[in-house]
Amino acid sequence: PGQANLAQRVSTGWAELPVPVIAAIQGRCWGGGLQIVLGADFRIGHPDASLSIMEGKWGLIPDMGGTQALRALLPRDQVLELAMSTEPVDGRRALELGLVTEVADAPVDRALELAAALKERSPDALAAVKKLYYRSWREPAWLALARETWYQLRIVLGRNQRIAALRARGEPRDYVARGRW
């Protein structure tokens, strides 16, 4: 995305994938590790996980694109405090702040459970929802609404929407895999 260097694309590039990205966090997730998982769509942390914007401890600044995710997830003063103090927060505090989506005693199991549930949804709808929200989150309302209309038309005209409707009625159908989004 944009002028991102390779290290930044490791975090920011997740947004460009037309599939949900789920990160499971257990143990220490500091510095670059935190920046990488911040790019995920969903972050599931263990209650005792340790998360920290650690770069300042060594006289550095976060430079792997995590700033892009952090500005969408947390208020600026909270980000500044985390980045300047470098103090780790546990999974529960990370949830309160918005660094993680949810906390689970078995984050990998919960991530797999979420992935299995999402796998049952239309891949076109998942891709369109992700693209819609990432692109429209900070845009003017008129542009976001126009994009919403355009994406919905593309979905309604696609085969996967009809398959989703049949599946919702209990008729087993397999989705068509296509790279439309």
Short mmCIF file of C-alpha atoms in Angstrom, two decimals:
data_model
loop_
_atom_site.label_atom_id
_atom_site.label_comp_id
_atom_site.label_asym_id
_atom_site.label_seq_id
_atom_site.Cartn_x
_atom_site.Cartn_y
_atom_site.Cartn_z
CA PRO A 1 0.00 0.00 0.00
CA GLY A 2 1.31 3.38 -0.97
CA GLN A 3 4.99 3.95 -0.39
CA ALA A 4 5.34 1.24 2.25
CA ASN A 5 8.75 -0.39 2.47
CA LEU A 6 9.10 -4.16 2.82
CA ALA A 7 9.04 -4.14 6.64
CA GLN A 8 5.92 -1.97 6.63
CA ARG A 9 4.15 -4.17 4.09
CA VAL A 10 4.51 -7.08 6.53
CA SER A 11 1.92 -5.30 8.70
CA THR A 12 -0.04 -3.13 6.28
CA GLY A 13 -0.28 -5.73 3.52
CA TRP A 14 -2.79 -7.85 5.44
CA ALA A 15 -5.47 -5.27 4.59
CA GLU A 16 -5.04 -5.93 0.87
CA LEU A 17 -5.74 -9.66 1.11
CA PRO A 18 -9.33 -10.51 0.09
CA VAL A 19 -9.65 -12.96 2.99
CA PRO A 20 -9.94 -12.50 6.76
CA VAL A 21 -6.60 -12.50 8.60
CA ILE A 22 -6.70 -13.84 12.15
CA ALA A 23 -3.80 -13.56 14.61
CA ALA A 24 -3.52 -15.64 17.78
CA ILE A 25 -1.35 -14.02 20.46
CA GLN A 26 0.18 -16.01 23.28
CA GLY A 27 3.29 -15.13 25.27
CA ARG A 28 5.27 -12.02 24.39
CA CYS A 29 4.21 -9.90 21.44
CA TRP A 30 6.58 -6.97 21.53
CA GLY A 31 7.93 -4.48 19.02
CA GLY A 32 7.88 -5.81 15.47
CA GLY A 33 5.78 -8.80 16.50
CA LEU A 34 3.05 -6.48 17.74
CA GLN A 35 3.22 -4.40 14.59
CA ILE A 36 2.76 -7.51 12.46
CA VAL A 37 -0.34 -8.70 14.34
CA LEU A 38 -1.81 -5.20 14.39
CA GLY A 39 -2.31 -5.57 10.65
CA ALA A 40 -4.59 -8.59 11.14
CA ASP A 41 -8.35 -8.19 10.87
CA PHE A 42 -8.88 -10.07 14.12
CA ARG A 43 -6.45 -10.42 17.03
CA ILE A 44 -7.21 -13.03 19.66
CA GLY A 45 -5.00 -12.79 22.72
CA HIS A 46 -4.38 -14.99 25.72
CA PRO A 47 -5.29 -13.24 29.02
CA ASP A 48 -1.66 -13.49 30.13
CA ALA A 49 -0.14 -12.45 26.79
CA SER A 50 2.24 -9.51 26.96
CA LEU A 51 1.93 -6.80 24.29
CA SER A 52 4.23 -3.81 23.98
CA ILE A 53 5.27 -1.11 21.57
CA MET A 54 8.82 -1.80 22.70
CA GLU A 55 10.93 0.14 20.17
CA GLY A 56 11.30 3.24 22.37
CA LYS A 57 13.16 1.20 24.97
CA TRP A 58 16.10 1.06 22.54
CA GLY A 59 15.77 4.66 21.39
CA LEU A 60 13.82 3.74 18.25
CA ILE A 61 10.35 4.42 16.91
CA PRO A 62 7.86 1.86 15.59
CA ASP A 63 8.66 1.60 11.89
CA MET A 64 6.84 -1.44 10.53
CA GLY A 65 3.52 0.17 9.64
CA GLY A 66 1.85 -0.44 12.99
CA THR A 67 1.08 3.27 13.17
CA GLN A 68 -1.54 2.76 10.47
CA ALA A 69 -3.41 0.14 12.46
CA LEU A 70 -2.97 1.90 15.78
CA ARG A 71 -4.57 5.12 14.57
CA ALA A 72 -7.65 3.14 13.60
CA LEU A 73 -7.75 1.11 16.81
CA LEU A 74 -6.88 3.48 19.66
CA PRO A 75 -7.10 7.15 20.56
CA ARG A 76 -3.86 9.05 19.96
CA ASP A 77 -3.14 9.69 23.64
CA GLN A 78 -3.31 5.96 24.42
CA VAL A 79 -0.97 5.15 21.53
CA LEU A 80 1.45 7.84 22.65
CA GLU A 81 1.47 6.48 26.20
CA LEU A 82 2.08 2.91 25.01
CA ALA A 83 4.82 3.92 22.57
CA MET A 84 6.58 6.37 24.88
CA SER A 85 6.41 4.29 28.07
CA THR A 86 7.12 0.97 26.28
CA GLU A 87 5.32 -0.73 29.17
CA PRO A 88 3.82 -4.13 28.33
CA VAL A 89 0.09 -4.71 28.83
CA ASP A 90 -1.51 -8.09 29.41
CA GLY A 91 -4.26 -9.54 27.23
CA ARG A 92 -7.06 -8.23 29.41
CA ARG A 93 -5.74 -4.67 29.31
CA ALA A 94 -5.07 -5.03 25.57
CA LEU A 95 -8.76 -5.88 25.14
CA GLU A 96 -9.83 -2.82 27.16
CA LEU A 97 -7.61 -0.64 24.98
CA GLY A 98 -8.67 -2.21 21.69
CA LEU A 99 -5.32 -3.79 20.79
CA VAL A 100 -6.98 -7.20 20.61
CA THR A 101 -10.41 -8.18 19.33
CA GLU A 102 -11.02 -10.70 22.07
CA VAL A 103 -9.30 -12.69 24.80
CA ALA A 104 -9.39 -16.48 25.01
CA ASP A 105 -7.65 -19.06 27.21
CA ALA A 106 -6.78 -21.00 24.02
CA PRO A 107 -6.26 -18.27 21.39
CA VAL A 108 -5.15 -20.65 18.61
CA ASP A 109 -8.24 -22.83 19.12
CA ARG A 110 -10.46 -19.75 19.13
CA ALA A 111 -8.77 -18.45 15.96
CA LEU A 112 -9.40 -21.78 14.23
CA GLU A 113 -13.02 -21.73 15.41
CA LEU A 114 -13.51 -18.24 13.98
CA ALA A 115 -11.82 -19.27 10.72
CA ALA A 116 -14.14 -22.28 10.43
CA ALA A 117 -17.19 -20.07 10.95
CA LEU A 118 -16.02 -17.54 8.37
CA LYS A 119 -15.28 -20.34 5.90
CA GLU A 120 -19.03 -20.98 5.80
CA ARG A 121 -19.68 -17.48 4.42
CA SER A 122 -19.58 -16.40 0.82
CA PRO A 123 -15.97 -15.60 -0.10
CA ASP A 124 -17.25 -12.73 -2.26
CA ALA A 125 -19.16 -11.22 0.65
CA LEU A 126 -16.20 -11.61 3.03
CA ALA A 127 -13.84 -9.97 0.54
CA ALA A 128 -16.29 -7.16 -0.20
CA VAL A 129 -16.97 -6.46 3.49
CA LYS A 130 -13.26 -6.28 4.21
CA LYS A 131 -12.56 -4.06 1.24
CA LEU A 132 -15.58 -1.85 1.99
CA TYR A 133 -14.60 -1.15 5.57
CA TYR A 134 -10.89 -0.72 4.95
CA ARG A 135 -11.50 1.71 2.11
CA SER A 136 -14.50 3.54 3.53
CA TRP A 137 -13.62 3.86 7.21
CA ARG A 138 -12.36 7.46 7.01
CA GLU A 139 -13.95 8.59 3.75
CA PRO A 140 -16.78 11.06 3.33
CA ALA A 141 -20.22 9.47 3.73
CA TRP A 142 -21.20 10.04 0.09
CA LEU A 143 -18.20 8.07 -1.15
CA ALA A 144 -18.65 5.25 1.36
CA LEU A 145 -22.34 4.93 0.45
CA ALA A 146 -21.55 4.89 -3.27
CA ARG A 147 -18.97 2.16 -2.71
CA GLU A 148 -21.50 0.20 -0.64
CA THR A 149 -24.00 0.33 -3.51
CA TRP A 150 -21.41 -0.69 -6.10
CA TYR A 151 -20.13 -3.63 -4.05
CA GLN A 152 -23.66 -4.85 -3.33
CA LEU A 153 -24.49 -4.82 -7.04
CA ARG A 154 -21.37 -6.85 -7.79
CA ILE A 155 -22.31 -9.36 -5.10
CA VAL A 156 -25.96 -9.69 -6.13
CA LEU A 157 -24.91 -10.37 -9.71
CA GLY A 158 -22.43 -13.06 -8.62
CA ARG A 159 -23.01 -16.76 -8.29
CA ASN A 160 -21.83 -16.96 -4.66
CA GLN A 161 -24.69 -14.79 -3.44
CA ARG A 162 -27.21 -17.25 -4.89
CA ILE A 163 -25.27 -20.11 -3.30
CA ALA A 164 -25.33 -18.28 0.07
CA ALA A 165 -29.09 -17.85 -0.18
CA LEU A 166 -29.55 -21.56 -0.92
CA ARG A 167 -27.25 -22.49 1.97
CA ALA A 168 -29.22 -20.20 4.29
CA ARG A 169 -32.31 -22.23 3.40
CA GLY A 170 -30.47 -25.43 4.33
CA GLU A 171 -29.56 -26.57 0.82
CA PRO A 172 -25.91 -27.70 0.80
CA ARG A 173 -23.93 -25.93 -1.90
CA ASP A 174 -20.25 -25.22 -2.42
CA TYR A 175 -19.05 -21.71 -3.09
CA VAL A 176 -17.37 -20.89 -6.37
CA ALA A 177 -13.74 -19.89 -5.87
CA ARG A 178 -12.90 -16.89 -8.02
CA GLY A 179 -10.58 -13.95 -7.53
CA ARG A 180 -13.20 -11.29 -8.16
CA TRP A 181 -12.22 -9.03 -5.32
#
